[in-house]
Amino acid sequence: MADVNYIKRRLKGTDAAVLGTAYQLEKRPVTSNTYEGRNPNAKTYEFYLDDRRAGRNDVDFESSLNIHLDFFRNTMQACSDAGIKHVVVIETPNTADVLRRECTKILLEGDVPFTYLRTSDEMIQLNDFTFESGIRGNLNMVSSLVKPGDDSDDLWDSFDVQGDSTGLGKTAREDMAAVAIQSLISLDWSKSRILDVRTNNLFIQTDINYIATKPPKFDKEWCVRSNLLASRMERLE
């Protein structure tokens, strides 16, 4: 993620990209025979979006702020150079306020329209998630349009980052991933926005084997209940 030209080459032929703010970093030995002028004992960072199961955080988020900012800045420059038409930025749970503001500043100074996806809820993992269960949360989404020239500090000073306590207070990572994809399908790529997601409550899940001799077909939607996301996004800008 340190080489803008390398990222640009990997993005060639791509229309949209999804990236994060703060990554999980693991320090690993460099791959054999790829020392590139460094000694064989050199270390490099392997990074994961949000939280890898059984992973470890070798670098705490506070001391690695500049690493995350460099990742973000280089990726956005590569997206611009590669002609990416829209990016979805997922604010990961360990994103400090200073990182949120700096990433937004980079987005506002760039020329790639974006959807900044965030939640004030606790992000949880659904260990029993399956394709058939689909989207679990009854989601509430609020979209705030932004434009080049807006000030990042003014934007976040006026934004309700913490949200209210009337909802469930927990949003599934799987649901956030579905919102990211559906936003690319439903929303205008020429506009930039902050999309705030909160879970009101969970849908009741029923084992389909008990309600039908033939399981329902799922070939009409890319994700079960994605039609609910689509209908709600019709009212967003």
Short mmCIF file of C-alpha atoms in Angstrom, two decimals:
data_model
loop_
_atom_site.label_atom_id
_atom_site.label_comp_id
_atom_site.label_asym_id
_atom_site.label_seq_id
_atom_site.Cartn_x
_atom_site.Cartn_y
_atom_site.Cartn_z
CA MET A 1 0.00 0.00 0.00
CA ALA A 2 3.05 2.24 -0.13
CA ASP A 3 3.29 2.20 -3.93
CA VAL A 4 0.61 4.29 -5.63
CA ASN A 5 1.54 3.03 -9.10
CA TYR A 6 1.24 -0.59 -8.00
CA ILE A 7 -2.24 0.02 -6.57
CA LYS A 8 -3.20 1.86 -9.75
CA ARG A 9 -2.20 -1.12 -11.88
CA ARG A 10 -4.28 -3.46 -9.71
CA LEU A 11 -7.30 -1.16 -10.10
CA LYS A 12 -7.08 -1.04 -13.89
CA GLY A 13 -10.47 -1.73 -15.48
CA THR A 14 -12.34 -1.29 -12.18
CA ASP A 15 -15.23 1.16 -11.84
CA ALA A 16 -15.63 1.26 -8.04
CA ALA A 17 -13.66 0.38 -4.94
CA VAL A 18 -14.36 -0.37 -1.29
CA LEU A 19 -11.79 0.56 1.34
CA GLY A 20 -11.53 1.12 5.06
CA THR A 21 -10.15 3.70 7.46
CA ALA A 22 -8.28 1.83 10.22
CA TYR A 23 -6.92 -1.61 9.38
CA GLN A 24 -5.77 -4.49 11.54
CA LEU A 25 -1.98 -4.71 11.13
CA GLU A 26 0.15 -7.82 11.57
CA LYS A 27 3.91 -7.64 11.27
CA ARG A 28 5.24 -10.46 9.09
CA PRO A 29 8.59 -11.42 7.54
CA VAL A 30 8.93 -10.34 3.93
CA THR A 31 8.21 -13.04 1.34
CA SER A 32 11.20 -15.10 0.37
CA ASN A 33 13.23 -13.69 -2.57
CA THR A 34 11.35 -10.37 -2.51
CA TYR A 35 13.72 -8.43 -0.29
CA GLU A 36 14.00 -5.54 -2.75
CA GLY A 37 17.19 -4.24 -1.22
CA ARG A 38 16.23 -5.11 2.35
CA ASN A 39 17.87 -7.79 4.45
CA PRO A 40 16.26 -11.26 4.70
CA ASN A 41 15.14 -10.53 8.27
CA ALA A 42 13.14 -7.47 7.28
CA LYS A 43 9.52 -7.19 8.37
CA THR A 44 6.50 -5.82 6.59
CA TYR A 45 2.87 -5.21 7.49
CA GLU A 46 0.03 -7.46 6.44
CA PHE A 47 -3.25 -5.63 6.79
CA TYR A 48 -6.88 -6.66 7.09
CA LEU A 49 -10.06 -4.66 6.84
CA ASP A 50 -11.50 -4.34 10.35
CA ASP A 51 -11.01 -7.57 12.30
CA ARG A 52 -9.63 -10.88 11.09
CA ARG A 53 -10.72 -13.92 13.04
CA ALA A 54 -7.84 -15.35 15.06
CA GLY A 55 -5.80 -12.38 13.95
CA ARG A 56 -3.63 -10.20 16.12
CA ASN A 57 -2.96 -6.50 16.41
CA ASP A 58 0.81 -6.10 16.39
CA VAL A 59 0.52 -2.31 16.26
CA ASP A 60 -1.95 -0.37 18.38
CA PHE A 61 -4.20 2.02 16.51
CA GLU A 62 -3.11 5.18 18.30
CA SER A 63 0.58 4.78 17.48
CA SER A 64 -0.12 3.67 13.90
CA LEU A 65 -2.19 6.68 12.85
CA ASN A 66 0.32 7.75 10.21
CA ILE A 67 0.41 4.23 8.74
CA HIS A 68 -3.37 4.19 8.28
CA LEU A 69 -3.33 7.69 6.83
CA ASP A 70 -0.61 6.75 4.34
CA PHE A 71 -2.61 3.67 3.31
CA PHE A 72 -5.70 5.79 2.81
CA ARG A 73 -3.97 8.65 1.01
CA ASN A 74 -2.10 6.33 -1.35
CA THR A 75 -5.22 4.30 -2.12
CA MET A 76 -7.30 7.38 -2.90
CA GLN A 77 -4.53 8.77 -5.14
CA ALA A 78 -4.38 5.45 -6.97
CA CYS A 79 -8.18 5.44 -7.34
CA SER A 80 -8.02 8.89 -8.88
CA ASP A 81 -5.16 7.97 -11.22
CA ALA A 82 -6.94 4.75 -12.27
CA GLY A 83 -10.17 6.57 -13.13
CA ILE A 84 -12.29 4.99 -10.38
CA LYS A 85 -15.79 6.46 -10.59
CA HIS A 86 -16.88 5.96 -6.98
CA VAL A 87 -15.46 4.68 -3.70
CA VAL A 88 -17.23 3.32 -0.64
CA VAL A 89 -15.27 4.02 2.53
CA ILE A 90 -16.21 1.89 5.52
CA GLU A 91 -15.41 3.50 8.86
CA THR A 92 -14.01 0.59 10.85
CA PRO A 93 -14.63 0.34 14.62
CA ASN A 94 -11.14 1.43 15.69
CA THR A 95 -11.30 4.71 13.79
CA ALA A 96 -10.37 7.53 16.14
CA ASP A 97 -11.93 10.94 15.64
CA VAL A 98 -8.67 12.41 14.34
CA LEU A 99 -8.41 9.66 11.73
CA ARG A 100 -12.05 10.13 10.73
CA ARG A 101 -11.45 13.83 10.14
CA GLU A 102 -8.18 13.34 8.27
CA CYS A 103 -9.63 10.67 5.98
CA THR A 104 -12.61 12.91 5.23
CA LYS A 105 -10.25 15.77 4.44
CA ILE A 106 -8.43 13.59 1.92
CA LEU A 107 -11.77 12.60 0.35
CA LEU A 108 -12.96 16.21 0.11
CA GLU A 109 -9.68 17.35 -1.45
CA GLY A 110 -9.81 14.56 -4.04
CA ASP A 111 -11.79 14.22 -7.25
CA VAL A 112 -13.42 10.81 -6.69
CA PRO A 113 -17.06 10.86 -5.46
CA PHE A 114 -17.52 8.77 -2.33
CA THR A 115 -19.94 7.19 0.09
CA TYR A 116 -18.59 7.29 3.64
CA LEU A 117 -20.34 4.46 5.45
CA ARG A 118 -20.38 4.46 9.25
CA THR A 119 -22.36 3.40 12.30
CA SER A 120 -22.41 4.62 15.88
CA ASP A 121 -23.54 1.12 16.93
CA GLU A 122 -21.22 -1.53 18.21
CA MET A 123 -20.09 -3.71 15.31
CA ILE A 124 -20.74 -7.39 15.96
CA GLN A 125 -19.95 -10.63 14.14
CA LEU A 126 -22.74 -13.09 13.28
CA ASN A 127 -21.23 -16.49 13.88
CA ASP A 128 -24.33 -18.23 12.51
CA PHE A 129 -24.59 -16.09 9.36
CA THR A 130 -25.64 -17.88 6.18
CA PHE A 131 -26.67 -16.70 2.75
CA GLU A 132 -30.21 -17.97 3.37
CA SER A 133 -30.57 -15.90 6.54
CA GLY A 134 -29.68 -12.76 4.65
CA ILE A 135 -29.71 -9.30 6.20
CA ARG A 136 -30.48 -9.61 9.90
CA GLY A 137 -31.02 -6.04 11.02
CA ASN A 138 -33.97 -3.73 10.51
CA LEU A 139 -31.70 -0.88 9.46
CA ASN A 140 -32.22 2.85 9.65
CA MET A 141 -30.13 4.86 7.19
CA VAL A 142 -29.53 8.62 7.07
CA SER A 143 -27.66 10.21 4.16
CA SER A 144 -25.94 13.61 4.33
CA LEU A 145 -24.63 15.00 1.06
CA VAL A 146 -21.19 16.61 1.03
CA LYS A 147 -19.34 18.42 -1.72
CA PRO A 148 -15.78 19.43 -2.58
CA GLY A 149 -14.83 22.50 -0.59
CA ASP A 150 -16.69 21.44 2.54
CA ASP A 151 -14.56 21.59 5.66
CA SER A 152 -13.94 18.26 7.36
CA ASP A 153 -13.88 19.71 10.89
CA ASP A 154 -17.08 21.71 10.35
CA LEU A 155 -18.70 18.62 8.88
CA TRP A 156 -17.97 16.39 11.86
CA ASP A 157 -18.50 19.11 14.47
CA SER A 158 -22.09 19.34 13.28
CA PHE A 159 -22.58 15.60 12.83
CA ASP A 160 -24.24 13.40 15.44
CA VAL A 161 -21.38 10.92 15.74
CA GLN A 162 -22.69 9.13 18.83
CA GLY A 163 -26.31 8.90 17.70
CA ASP A 164 -29.22 8.14 19.99
CA SER A 165 -29.88 5.16 22.22
CA THR A 166 -33.32 4.22 20.89
CA GLY A 167 -32.13 1.40 18.64
CA LEU A 168 -30.58 -1.96 19.28
CA GLY A 169 -27.11 -0.45 19.67
CA LYS A 170 -25.48 -3.25 17.67
CA THR A 171 -25.04 -3.64 13.91
CA ALA A 172 -23.74 -6.77 12.21
CA ARG A 173 -20.62 -6.55 10.07
CA GLU A 174 -22.42 -8.71 7.52
CA ASP A 175 -25.23 -6.14 7.31
CA MET A 176 -22.74 -3.30 6.87
CA ALA A 177 -21.13 -5.21 4.02
CA ALA A 178 -24.55 -5.59 2.39
CA VAL A 179 -25.19 -1.84 2.74
CA ALA A 180 -21.85 -1.10 1.09
CA ILE A 181 -22.73 -3.24 -1.95
CA GLN A 182 -26.32 -2.03 -2.18
CA SER A 183 -25.17 1.59 -2.05
CA LEU A 184 -23.16 0.96 -5.22
CA ILE A 185 -26.25 -0.53 -6.86
CA SER A 186 -28.82 2.05 -5.74
CA LEU A 187 -27.17 5.41 -5.09
CA ASP A 188 -25.94 8.08 -7.49
CA TRP A 189 -22.22 7.65 -8.11
CA SER A 190 -21.78 11.29 -9.06
CA LYS A 191 -22.64 12.49 -5.54
CA SER A 192 -20.68 12.24 -2.30
CA ARG A 193 -22.33 11.51 1.02
CA ILE A 194 -22.00 10.30 4.57
CA LEU A 195 -24.29 7.32 5.11
CA ASP A 196 -25.04 6.63 8.76
CA VAL A 197 -26.48 3.19 9.56
CA ARG A 198 -28.11 2.04 12.78
CA THR A 199 -30.03 -1.11 13.67
CA ASN A 200 -33.50 -0.61 15.10
CA ASN A 201 -34.07 -4.30 15.85
CA LEU A 202 -33.39 -7.74 14.41
CA PHE A 203 -35.62 -9.65 12.03
CA ILE A 204 -36.92 -12.90 13.47
CA GLN A 205 -35.18 -15.78 11.78
CA THR A 206 -37.11 -18.96 10.97
CA ASP A 207 -35.60 -22.17 9.71
CA ILE A 208 -36.91 -22.47 6.14
CA ASN A 209 -36.86 -26.27 6.37
CA TYR A 210 -39.77 -26.10 8.80
CA ILE A 211 -42.02 -23.89 6.71
CA ALA A 212 -41.76 -25.46 3.28
CA THR A 213 -41.02 -28.81 1.74
CA LYS A 214 -39.09 -26.98 -0.96
CA PRO A 215 -36.79 -24.22 0.24
CA PRO A 216 -37.47 -20.80 -1.32
CA LYS A 217 -35.40 -19.82 -4.32
CA PHE A 218 -32.88 -17.08 -3.84
CA ASP A 219 -32.02 -16.34 -7.46
CA LYS A 220 -33.93 -13.04 -7.66
CA GLU A 221 -31.83 -11.08 -5.16
CA TRP A 222 -28.07 -10.83 -4.80
CA CYS A 223 -28.66 -10.96 -1.03
CA VAL A 224 -31.74 -12.05 0.91
CA ARG A 225 -33.73 -8.95 1.96
CA SER A 226 -31.55 -6.67 -0.16
CA ASN A 227 -34.83 -5.42 -1.64
CA LEU A 228 -35.51 -3.76 1.73
CA LEU A 229 -32.22 -1.90 1.51
CA ALA A 230 -32.97 -0.91 -2.08
CA SER A 231 -36.41 0.49 -1.19
CA ARG A 232 -34.99 2.54 1.68
CA MET A 233 -32.16 3.88 -0.45
CA GLU A 234 -34.71 5.14 -2.99
CA ARG A 235 -35.47 7.90 -0.46
CA LEU A 236 -31.81 8.81 0.02
CA GLU A 237 -29.61 11.16 -1.96
#
